[in-house]
Amino acid sequence: MRSLFQGVERALGDETRSLHRLAGDHETPNGINERIRTTWFDAANSEALVTALDALLSDLK
């Protein structure tokens, strides 16, 4: 478990790749994660997530 999160830390630290690219780089092509990301995270759901996370961040500040 520890090595999994160490790998995530390294990947997220690479600021040359967008989060979209990072997600794609860590998914099996046509696998479950890719299918959920590309169908469920449409523009409306992505905007709702951004709004919710921004509100949460604002509350935490």
PDB file of C-alpha atoms in Angstrom:
ATOM      1  CA  MET A   1       0.000   0.000   0.000  1.00  0.00           C
ATOM      2  CA  ARG A   2       2.799   2.409   0.897  1.00  0.00           C
ATOM      3  CA  SER A   3       4.527   1.954  -2.466  1.00  0.00           C
ATOM      4  CA  LEU A   4       1.260   2.693  -4.289  1.00  0.00           C
ATOM      5  CA  PHE A   5       0.967   6.084  -2.620  1.00  0.00           C
ATOM      6  CA  GLN A   6       4.662   6.830  -3.076  1.00  0.00           C
ATOM      7  CA  GLY A   7       4.132   6.308  -6.796  1.00  0.00           C
ATOM      8  CA  VAL A   8       1.139   8.654  -6.768  1.00  0.00           C
ATOM      9  CA  GLU A   9       3.215  11.303  -5.002  1.00  0.00           C
ATOM     10  CA  ARG A  10       5.931  11.115  -7.642  1.00  0.00           C
ATOM     11  CA  ALA A  11       3.412  11.237 -10.493  1.00  0.00           C
ATOM     12  CA  LEU A  12       1.567  14.233  -9.041  1.00  0.00           C
ATOM     13  CA  GLY A  13       4.867  16.025  -8.531  1.00  0.00           C
ATOM     14  CA  ASP A  14       5.491  15.981 -12.291  1.00  0.00           C
ATOM     15  CA  GLU A  15       4.040  19.353 -13.218  1.00  0.00           C
ATOM     16  CA  THR A  16       4.880  18.883 -16.890  1.00  0.00           C
ATOM     17  CA  ARG A  17       1.853  16.586 -17.306  1.00  0.00           C
ATOM     18  CA  SER A  18      -1.749  17.706 -16.880  1.00  0.00           C
ATOM     19  CA  LEU A  19      -4.017  15.859 -14.453  1.00  0.00           C
ATOM     20  CA  HIS A  20      -5.930  14.550 -17.479  1.00  0.00           C
ATOM     21  CA  ARG A  21      -2.708  13.114 -18.899  1.00  0.00           C
ATOM     22  CA  LEU A  22      -1.685  11.674 -15.514  1.00  0.00           C
ATOM     23  CA  ALA A  23      -5.027   9.884 -15.249  1.00  0.00           C
ATOM     24  CA  GLY A  24      -4.652   8.462 -18.724  1.00  0.00           C
ATOM     25  CA  ASP A  25      -1.096   7.355 -18.023  1.00  0.00           C
ATOM     26  CA  HIS A  26      -2.280   5.295 -15.042  1.00  0.00           C
ATOM     27  CA  GLU A  27      -5.263   3.568 -16.633  1.00  0.00           C
ATOM     28  CA  THR A  28      -5.558   0.370 -18.577  1.00  0.00           C
ATOM     29  CA  PRO A  29      -6.629   1.313 -22.121  1.00  0.00           C
ATOM     30  CA  ASN A  30     -10.380   0.618 -22.407  1.00  0.00           C
ATOM     31  CA  GLY A  31     -10.349  -0.524 -18.777  1.00  0.00           C
ATOM     32  CA  ILE A  32     -12.844   0.269 -16.052  1.00  0.00           C
ATOM     33  CA  ASN A  33     -11.143   3.442 -14.809  1.00  0.00           C
ATOM     34  CA  GLU A  34     -10.830   4.891 -18.302  1.00  0.00           C
ATOM     35  CA  ARG A  35     -14.439   4.076 -19.103  1.00  0.00           C
ATOM     36  CA  ILE A  36     -15.719   5.745 -15.939  1.00  0.00           C
ATOM     37  CA  ARG A  37     -13.481   8.805 -16.407  1.00  0.00           C
ATOM     38  CA  THR A  38     -14.485   9.313 -20.018  1.00  0.00           C
ATOM     39  CA  THR A  39     -18.221   8.708 -19.587  1.00  0.00           C
ATOM     40  CA  TRP A  40     -19.120   9.875 -16.089  1.00  0.00           C
ATOM     41  CA  PHE A  41     -16.805  12.878 -15.973  1.00  0.00           C
ATOM     42  CA  ASP A  42     -18.566  14.804 -18.697  1.00  0.00           C
ATOM     43  CA  ALA A  43     -18.530  18.612 -18.683  1.00  0.00           C
ATOM     44  CA  ALA A  44     -21.482  18.941 -16.268  1.00  0.00           C
ATOM     45  CA  ASN A  45     -20.115  16.437 -13.730  1.00  0.00           C
ATOM     46  CA  SER A  46     -16.625  17.887 -13.969  1.00  0.00           C
ATOM     47  CA  GLU A  47     -17.982  21.397 -13.316  1.00  0.00           C
ATOM     48  CA  ALA A  48     -20.011  20.157 -10.345  1.00  0.00           C
ATOM     49  CA  LEU A  49     -16.893  18.507  -8.908  1.00  0.00           C
ATOM     50  CA  VAL A  50     -14.828  21.675  -9.391  1.00  0.00           C
ATOM     51  CA  THR A  51     -17.533  23.754  -7.698  1.00  0.00           C
ATOM     52  CA  ALA A  52     -17.759  21.365  -4.745  1.00  0.00           C
ATOM     53  CA  LEU A  53     -13.977  21.176  -4.310  1.00  0.00           C
ATOM     54  CA  ASP A  54     -13.596  24.964  -4.583  1.00  0.00           C
ATOM     55  CA  ALA A  55     -16.277  25.438  -1.904  1.00  0.00           C
ATOM     56  CA  LEU A  56     -14.558  22.900   0.328  1.00  0.00           C
ATOM     57  CA  LEU A  57     -11.196  24.613  -0.128  1.00  0.00           C
ATOM     58  CA  SER A  58     -12.758  27.966   0.677  1.00  0.00           C
ATOM     59  CA  ASP A  59     -14.226  26.552   3.886  1.00  0.00           C
ATOM     60  CA  LEU A  60     -10.878  25.064   4.889  1.00  0.00           C
ATOM     61  CA  LYS A  61      -9.055  28.370   4.471  1.00  0.00           C
TER      62      LYS A  61
END
